[in-house]
GROMACS .gro file of C-alpha atoms in nm:
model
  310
    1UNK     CA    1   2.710   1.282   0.137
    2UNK     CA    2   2.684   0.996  -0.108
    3UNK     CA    3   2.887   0.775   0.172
    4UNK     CA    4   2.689   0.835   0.434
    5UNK     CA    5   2.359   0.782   0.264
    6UNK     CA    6   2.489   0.406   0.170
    7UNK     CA    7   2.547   0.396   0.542
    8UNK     CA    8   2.239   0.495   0.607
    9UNK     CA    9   2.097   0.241   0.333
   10UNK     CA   10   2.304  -0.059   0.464
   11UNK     CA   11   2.180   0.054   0.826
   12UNK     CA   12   1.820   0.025   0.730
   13UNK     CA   13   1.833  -0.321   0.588
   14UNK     CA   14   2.016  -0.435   0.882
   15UNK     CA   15   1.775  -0.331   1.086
   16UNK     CA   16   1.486  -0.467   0.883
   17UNK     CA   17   1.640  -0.823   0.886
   18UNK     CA   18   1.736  -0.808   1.283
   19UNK     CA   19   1.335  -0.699   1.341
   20UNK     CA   20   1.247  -1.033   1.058
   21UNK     CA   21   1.477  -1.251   1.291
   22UNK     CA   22   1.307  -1.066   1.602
   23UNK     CA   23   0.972  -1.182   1.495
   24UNK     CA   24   1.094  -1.514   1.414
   25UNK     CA   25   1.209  -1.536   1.732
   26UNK     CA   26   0.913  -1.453   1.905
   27UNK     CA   27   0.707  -1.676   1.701
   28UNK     CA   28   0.977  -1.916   1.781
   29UNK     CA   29   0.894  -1.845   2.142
   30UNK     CA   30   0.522  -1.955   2.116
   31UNK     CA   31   0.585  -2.227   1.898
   32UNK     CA   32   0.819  -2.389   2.209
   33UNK     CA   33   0.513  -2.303   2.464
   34UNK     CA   34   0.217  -2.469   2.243
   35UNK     CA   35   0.396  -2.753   2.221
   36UNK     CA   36   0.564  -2.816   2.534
   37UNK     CA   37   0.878  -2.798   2.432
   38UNK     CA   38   1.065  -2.608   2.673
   39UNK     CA   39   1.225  -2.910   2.821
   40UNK     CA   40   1.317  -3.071   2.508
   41UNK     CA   41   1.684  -3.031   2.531
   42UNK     CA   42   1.668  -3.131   2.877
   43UNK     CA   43   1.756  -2.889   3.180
   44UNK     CA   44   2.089  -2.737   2.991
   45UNK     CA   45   2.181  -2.465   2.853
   46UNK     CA   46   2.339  -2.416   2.581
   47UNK     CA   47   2.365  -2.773   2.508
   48UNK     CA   48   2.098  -2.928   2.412
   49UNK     CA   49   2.078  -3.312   2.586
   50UNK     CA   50   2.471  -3.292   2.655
   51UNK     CA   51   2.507  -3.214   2.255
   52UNK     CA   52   2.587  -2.929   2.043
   53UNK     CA   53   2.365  -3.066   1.818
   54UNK     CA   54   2.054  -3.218   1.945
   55UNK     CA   55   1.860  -3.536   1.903
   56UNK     CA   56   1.662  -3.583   1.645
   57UNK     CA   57   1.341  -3.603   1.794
   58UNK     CA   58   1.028  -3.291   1.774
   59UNK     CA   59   1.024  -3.156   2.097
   60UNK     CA   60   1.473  -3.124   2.085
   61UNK     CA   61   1.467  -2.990   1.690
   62UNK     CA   62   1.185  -2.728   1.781
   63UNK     CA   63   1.383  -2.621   2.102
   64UNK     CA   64   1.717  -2.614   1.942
   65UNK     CA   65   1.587  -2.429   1.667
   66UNK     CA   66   1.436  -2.179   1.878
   67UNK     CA   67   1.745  -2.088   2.066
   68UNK     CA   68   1.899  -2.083   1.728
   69UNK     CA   69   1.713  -1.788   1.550
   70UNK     CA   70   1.719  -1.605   1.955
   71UNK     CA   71   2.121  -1.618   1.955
   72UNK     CA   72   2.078  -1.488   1.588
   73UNK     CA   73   1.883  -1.215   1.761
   74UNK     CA   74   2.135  -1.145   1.974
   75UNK     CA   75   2.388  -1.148   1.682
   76UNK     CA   76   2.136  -0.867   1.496
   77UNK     CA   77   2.065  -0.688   1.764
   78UNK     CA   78   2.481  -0.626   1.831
   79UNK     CA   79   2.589  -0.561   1.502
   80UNK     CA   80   2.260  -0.300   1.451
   81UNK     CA   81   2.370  -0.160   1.800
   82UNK     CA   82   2.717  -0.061   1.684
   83UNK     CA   83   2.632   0.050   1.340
   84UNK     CA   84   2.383   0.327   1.460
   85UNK     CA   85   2.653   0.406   1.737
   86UNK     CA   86   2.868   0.440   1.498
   87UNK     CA   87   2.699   0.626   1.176
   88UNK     CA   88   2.419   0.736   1.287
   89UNK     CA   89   2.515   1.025   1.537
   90UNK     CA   90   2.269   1.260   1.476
   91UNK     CA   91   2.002   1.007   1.523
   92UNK     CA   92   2.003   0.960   1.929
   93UNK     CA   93   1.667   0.808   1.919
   94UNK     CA   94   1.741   0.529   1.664
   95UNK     CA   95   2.054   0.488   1.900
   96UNK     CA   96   1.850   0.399   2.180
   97UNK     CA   97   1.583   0.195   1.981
   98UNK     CA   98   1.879  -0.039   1.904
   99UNK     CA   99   2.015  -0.020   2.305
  100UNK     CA  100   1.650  -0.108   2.383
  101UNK     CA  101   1.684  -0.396   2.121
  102UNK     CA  102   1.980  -0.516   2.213
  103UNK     CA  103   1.886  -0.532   2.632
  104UNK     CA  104   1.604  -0.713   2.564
  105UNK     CA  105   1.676  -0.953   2.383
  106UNK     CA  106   1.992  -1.036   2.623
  107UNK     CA  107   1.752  -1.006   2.913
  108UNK     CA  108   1.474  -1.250   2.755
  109UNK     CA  109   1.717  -1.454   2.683
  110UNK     CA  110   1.843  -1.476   2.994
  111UNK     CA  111   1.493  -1.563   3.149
  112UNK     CA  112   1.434  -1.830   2.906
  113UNK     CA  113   1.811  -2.017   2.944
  114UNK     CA  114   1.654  -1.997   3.360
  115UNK     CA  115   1.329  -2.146   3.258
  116UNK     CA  116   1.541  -2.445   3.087
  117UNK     CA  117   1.744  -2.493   3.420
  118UNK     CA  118   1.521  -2.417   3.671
  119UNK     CA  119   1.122  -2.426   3.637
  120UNK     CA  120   0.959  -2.132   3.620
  121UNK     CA  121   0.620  -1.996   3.737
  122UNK     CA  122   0.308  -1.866   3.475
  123UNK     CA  123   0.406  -1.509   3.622
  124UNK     CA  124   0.783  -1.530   3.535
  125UNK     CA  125   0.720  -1.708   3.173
  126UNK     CA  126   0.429  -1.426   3.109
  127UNK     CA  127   0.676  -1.158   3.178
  128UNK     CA  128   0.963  -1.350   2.952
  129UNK     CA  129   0.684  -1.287   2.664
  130UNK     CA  130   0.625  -0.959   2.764
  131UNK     CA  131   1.023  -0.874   2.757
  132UNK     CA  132   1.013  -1.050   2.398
  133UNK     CA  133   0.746  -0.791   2.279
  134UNK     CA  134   0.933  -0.519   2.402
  135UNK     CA  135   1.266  -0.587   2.193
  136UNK     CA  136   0.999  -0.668   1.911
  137UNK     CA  137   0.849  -0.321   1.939
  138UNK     CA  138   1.236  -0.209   1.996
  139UNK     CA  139   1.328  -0.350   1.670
  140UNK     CA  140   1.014  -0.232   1.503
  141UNK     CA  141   1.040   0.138   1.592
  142UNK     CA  142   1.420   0.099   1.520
  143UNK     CA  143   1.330  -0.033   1.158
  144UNK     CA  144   1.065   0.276   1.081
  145UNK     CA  145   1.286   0.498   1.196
  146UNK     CA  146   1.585   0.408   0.993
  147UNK     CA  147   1.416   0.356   0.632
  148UNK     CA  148   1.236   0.723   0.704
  149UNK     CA  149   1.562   0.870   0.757
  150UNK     CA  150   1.703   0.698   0.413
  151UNK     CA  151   1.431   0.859   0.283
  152UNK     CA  152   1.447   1.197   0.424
  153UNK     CA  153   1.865   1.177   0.319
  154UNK     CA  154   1.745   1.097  -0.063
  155UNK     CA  155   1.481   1.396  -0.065
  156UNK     CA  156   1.447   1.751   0.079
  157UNK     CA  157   1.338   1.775   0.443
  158UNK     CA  158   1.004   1.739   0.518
  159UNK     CA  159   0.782   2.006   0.587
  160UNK     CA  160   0.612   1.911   0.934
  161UNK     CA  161   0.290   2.061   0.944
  162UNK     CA  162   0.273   2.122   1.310
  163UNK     CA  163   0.177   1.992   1.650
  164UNK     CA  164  -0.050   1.749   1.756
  165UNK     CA  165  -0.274   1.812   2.058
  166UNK     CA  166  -0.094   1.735   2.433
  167UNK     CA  167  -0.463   1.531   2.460
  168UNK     CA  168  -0.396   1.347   2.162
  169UNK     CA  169  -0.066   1.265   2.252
  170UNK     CA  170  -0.137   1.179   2.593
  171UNK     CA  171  -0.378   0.934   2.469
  172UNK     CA  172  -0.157   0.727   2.241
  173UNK     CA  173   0.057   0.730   2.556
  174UNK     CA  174  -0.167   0.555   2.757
  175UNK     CA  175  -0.338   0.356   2.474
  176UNK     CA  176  -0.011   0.170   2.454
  177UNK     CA  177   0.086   0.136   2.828
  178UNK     CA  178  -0.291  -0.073   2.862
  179UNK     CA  179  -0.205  -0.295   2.561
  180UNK     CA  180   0.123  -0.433   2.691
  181UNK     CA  181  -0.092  -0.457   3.033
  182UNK     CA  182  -0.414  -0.648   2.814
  183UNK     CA  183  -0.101  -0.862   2.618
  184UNK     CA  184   0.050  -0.951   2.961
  185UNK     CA  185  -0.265  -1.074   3.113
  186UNK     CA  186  -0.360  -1.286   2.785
  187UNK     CA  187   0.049  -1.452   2.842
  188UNK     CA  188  -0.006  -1.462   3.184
  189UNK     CA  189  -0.349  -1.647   3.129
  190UNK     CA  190  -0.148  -1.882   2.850
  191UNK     CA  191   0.101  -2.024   3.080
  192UNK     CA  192  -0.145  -2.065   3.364
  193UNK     CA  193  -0.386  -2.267   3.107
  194UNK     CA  194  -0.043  -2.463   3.027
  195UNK     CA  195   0.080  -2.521   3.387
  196UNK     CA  196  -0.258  -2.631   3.498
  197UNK     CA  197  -0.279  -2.318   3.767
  198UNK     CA  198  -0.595  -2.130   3.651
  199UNK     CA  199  -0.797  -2.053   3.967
  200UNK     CA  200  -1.118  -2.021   3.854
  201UNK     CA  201  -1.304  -1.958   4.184
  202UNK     CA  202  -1.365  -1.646   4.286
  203UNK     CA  203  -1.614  -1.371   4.155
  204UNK     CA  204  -1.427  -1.335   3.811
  205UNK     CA  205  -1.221  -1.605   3.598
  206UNK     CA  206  -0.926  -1.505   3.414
  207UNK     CA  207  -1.072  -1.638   3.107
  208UNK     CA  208  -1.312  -1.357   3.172
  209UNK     CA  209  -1.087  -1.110   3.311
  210UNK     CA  210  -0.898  -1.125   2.986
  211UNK     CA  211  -1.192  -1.132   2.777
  212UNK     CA  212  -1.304  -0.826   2.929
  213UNK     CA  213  -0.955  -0.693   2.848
  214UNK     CA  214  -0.978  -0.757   2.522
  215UNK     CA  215  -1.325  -0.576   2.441
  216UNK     CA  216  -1.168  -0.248   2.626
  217UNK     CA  217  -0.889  -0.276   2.420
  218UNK     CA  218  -1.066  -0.339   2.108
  219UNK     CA  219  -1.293  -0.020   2.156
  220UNK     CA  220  -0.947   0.176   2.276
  221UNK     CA  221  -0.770   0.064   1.925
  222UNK     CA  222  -1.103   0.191   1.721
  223UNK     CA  223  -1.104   0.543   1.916
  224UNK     CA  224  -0.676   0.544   1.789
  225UNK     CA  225  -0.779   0.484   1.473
  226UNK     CA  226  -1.050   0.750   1.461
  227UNK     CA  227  -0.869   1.028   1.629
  228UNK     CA  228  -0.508   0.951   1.453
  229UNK     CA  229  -0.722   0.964   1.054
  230UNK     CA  230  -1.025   1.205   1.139
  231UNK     CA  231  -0.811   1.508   1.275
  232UNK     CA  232  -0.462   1.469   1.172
  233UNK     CA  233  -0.527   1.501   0.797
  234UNK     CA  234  -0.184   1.663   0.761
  235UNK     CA  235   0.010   1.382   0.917
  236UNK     CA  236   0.048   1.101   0.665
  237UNK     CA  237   0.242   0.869   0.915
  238UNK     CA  238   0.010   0.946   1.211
  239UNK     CA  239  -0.290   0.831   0.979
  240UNK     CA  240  -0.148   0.543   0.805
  241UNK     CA  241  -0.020   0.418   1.175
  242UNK     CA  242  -0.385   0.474   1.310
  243UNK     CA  243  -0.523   0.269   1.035
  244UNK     CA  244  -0.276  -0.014   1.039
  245UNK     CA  245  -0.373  -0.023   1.494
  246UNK     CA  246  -0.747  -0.081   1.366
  247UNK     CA  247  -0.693  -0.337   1.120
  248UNK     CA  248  -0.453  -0.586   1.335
  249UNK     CA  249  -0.733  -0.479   1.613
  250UNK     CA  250  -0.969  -0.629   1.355
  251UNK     CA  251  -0.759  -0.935   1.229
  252UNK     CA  252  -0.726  -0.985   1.591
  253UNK     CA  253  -1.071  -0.976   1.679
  254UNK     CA  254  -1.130  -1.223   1.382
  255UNK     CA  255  -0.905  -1.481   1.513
  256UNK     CA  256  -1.047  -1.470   1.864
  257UNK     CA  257  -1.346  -1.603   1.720
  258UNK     CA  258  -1.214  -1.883   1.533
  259UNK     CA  259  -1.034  -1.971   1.823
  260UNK     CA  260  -1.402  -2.017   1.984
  261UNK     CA  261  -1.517  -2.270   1.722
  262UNK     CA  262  -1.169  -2.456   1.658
  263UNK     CA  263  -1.139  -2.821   1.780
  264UNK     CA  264  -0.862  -2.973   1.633
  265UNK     CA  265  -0.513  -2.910   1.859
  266UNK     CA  266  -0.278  -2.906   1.520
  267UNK     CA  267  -0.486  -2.614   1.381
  268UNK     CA  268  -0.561  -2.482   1.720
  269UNK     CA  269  -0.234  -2.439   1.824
  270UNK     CA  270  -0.149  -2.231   1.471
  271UNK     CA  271  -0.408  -2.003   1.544
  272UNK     CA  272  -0.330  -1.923   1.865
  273UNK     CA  273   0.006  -1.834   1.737
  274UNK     CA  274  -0.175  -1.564   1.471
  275UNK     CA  275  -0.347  -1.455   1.778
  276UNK     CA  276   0.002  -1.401   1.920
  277UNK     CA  277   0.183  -1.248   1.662
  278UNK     CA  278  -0.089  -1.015   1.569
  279UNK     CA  279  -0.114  -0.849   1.918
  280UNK     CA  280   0.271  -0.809   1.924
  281UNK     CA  281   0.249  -0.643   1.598
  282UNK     CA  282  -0.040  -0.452   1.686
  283UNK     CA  283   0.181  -0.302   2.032
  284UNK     CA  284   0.486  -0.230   1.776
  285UNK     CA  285   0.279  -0.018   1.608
  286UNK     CA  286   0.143   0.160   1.926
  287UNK     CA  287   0.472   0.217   2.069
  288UNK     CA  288   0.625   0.383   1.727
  289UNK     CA  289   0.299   0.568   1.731
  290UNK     CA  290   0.384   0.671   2.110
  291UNK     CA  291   0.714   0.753   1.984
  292UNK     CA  292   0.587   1.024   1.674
  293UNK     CA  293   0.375   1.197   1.933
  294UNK     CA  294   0.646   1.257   2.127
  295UNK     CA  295   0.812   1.410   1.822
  296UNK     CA  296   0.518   1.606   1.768
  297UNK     CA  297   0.457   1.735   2.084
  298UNK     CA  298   0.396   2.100   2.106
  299UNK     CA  299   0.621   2.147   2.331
  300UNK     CA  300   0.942   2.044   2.073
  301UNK     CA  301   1.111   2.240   1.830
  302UNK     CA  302   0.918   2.063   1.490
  303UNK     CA  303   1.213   2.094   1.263
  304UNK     CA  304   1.308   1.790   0.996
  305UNK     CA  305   1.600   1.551   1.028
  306UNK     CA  306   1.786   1.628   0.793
  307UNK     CA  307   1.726   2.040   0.833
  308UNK     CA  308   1.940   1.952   1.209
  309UNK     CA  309   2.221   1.804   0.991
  310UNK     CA  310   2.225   2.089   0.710
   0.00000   0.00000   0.00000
């Protein structure tokens, strides 16, 4: 018992550092878009200029280092892959959380060595974000689900105190499907700002379109929040995971408005990457969320981890 909980404990560090590096990454990611530095090793991949290591200029350094921490990623997201394959069995979910991780990351990768050698449209790029945030979320879920199971092996199981509502559950479902759709349109609307390819004729902008996003998903986050504390006073994750949705919902809310009033590019450009990383926490959070529901569904036997191994 005592070896496999210091499986378990190496496990969730492992996985806690690959989701660090994932967030890096991603951060990494908008870093190379707000600056225009997609190109800055040139149209190769993986050299960078016809060098293993680059020039010493910003727009090479910031590239390079971006595809650094990615390939580190990728290095993660293998090792994290294998481990739960390998001692972690009983845990089929946290199996695929890694799988998910691991695709991902290969397939964003992937889109973003394409975007180096061939140019890529606001569409494609928006998507490469969007298949970033999902190996985020990935790594995320994968994370909260391995440090509750070292918890659950140091402890008795957990008494689950039941159900929550097929409603309920459908809800968070949806919730989540229409913020990776909102986050989409706001990286789709990025690029297109970048590339110069807004069309803003029409009966509706996509400034607007996105704004109007945003306020449905702001009120959608609050009714989370509300539902997941006010009638789930029995579930401490489902609470804690409503109230963390509402507060990124409000950090993200704040930063939209600074955005309005901020001139200066340097700072500007900082700011919109807070705006960034605070909507891909936000979806994390949604899709472990969508992920406990499931759990809880009244359809599924509700008995605890570590009861299935005893």
């Amino acid at each position: 018992m005592n070896s496999l909980n210091n499986k378990i404990r190496i496990l969730k560090w492992l996985a806690l550092v690959t989701c660090i590096v994932m967030f890096l990454a991603t951060f990494g990611g908008g870093v190379v878009t707000r600056t225009d530095s997609g190109l800055g090793c040139g149209r190769e991949f993986p050299l960078c200029n016809g060098k293993l290591v680059p020039a010493h200029t910003i727009a090479s350094l910031i590239e390079f280092s971006h595809r650094s921490v990615s390939a580190m990623a990728g290095i993660l997201s293998i090792a994290s892959f294998v481990g739960f394959l390998l001692f972690m069995k009983h845990r089929k979910d946290l199996q695929l959380f890694s799988l998910l991780t691991l695709m991902f990351v290969i397939i964003q990768g992937a889109m973003g060595a394409l975007a180096v050698v061939f140019s890529q449209s606001a569409a494609v790029m928006g998507l490469h974000f969007g298949f970033a945030l999902i190996a985020f979320a990935s790594a995320t879920m994968m994370t909260l689900g391995a440090w509750q199971e070292h918890a659950d092996s140091r402890h008795t199981p957990r008494l689950i105190p039941g159900p929550v509502s097929r409603g309920f559950r459908n809800f968070i479902w949806l919730s989540t499907i229409y913020t990776y759709i909102a986050v989409y349109s706001g990286a789709l609307l990025s690029h297109s700002v970048i590339q110069k390819v807004v069309n803003i004729g029409g009966f509706i902008s996509p400034l607007l379109l996105h704004q109007i996003s945003a306020g449905l998903l702001f009120v959608i986050i609050l009714a989370v929040g509300h539902y997941s504390y006010r009638y789930h006073p029995n579930h401490r994750d489902i609470r804690i995971l409503g109230v963390v949705s509402v507060l990124l919902i409000l950090l993200q809310v704040v930063i939209g408005i600074i955005l309005l009033y901020v001139n200066k590019p340097e700072i500007y450009m900082f700011i919109v990457l807070g705006h960034m990383l605070v909507i891909a926490s936000l979806f994390s959070i949604l899709a472990y969320l969508s992920y406990r529901v499931w759990q809880l569904s009244p359809d599924r036997k509700f008995v605890s981890t570590q009861a299935q191994r005893t």
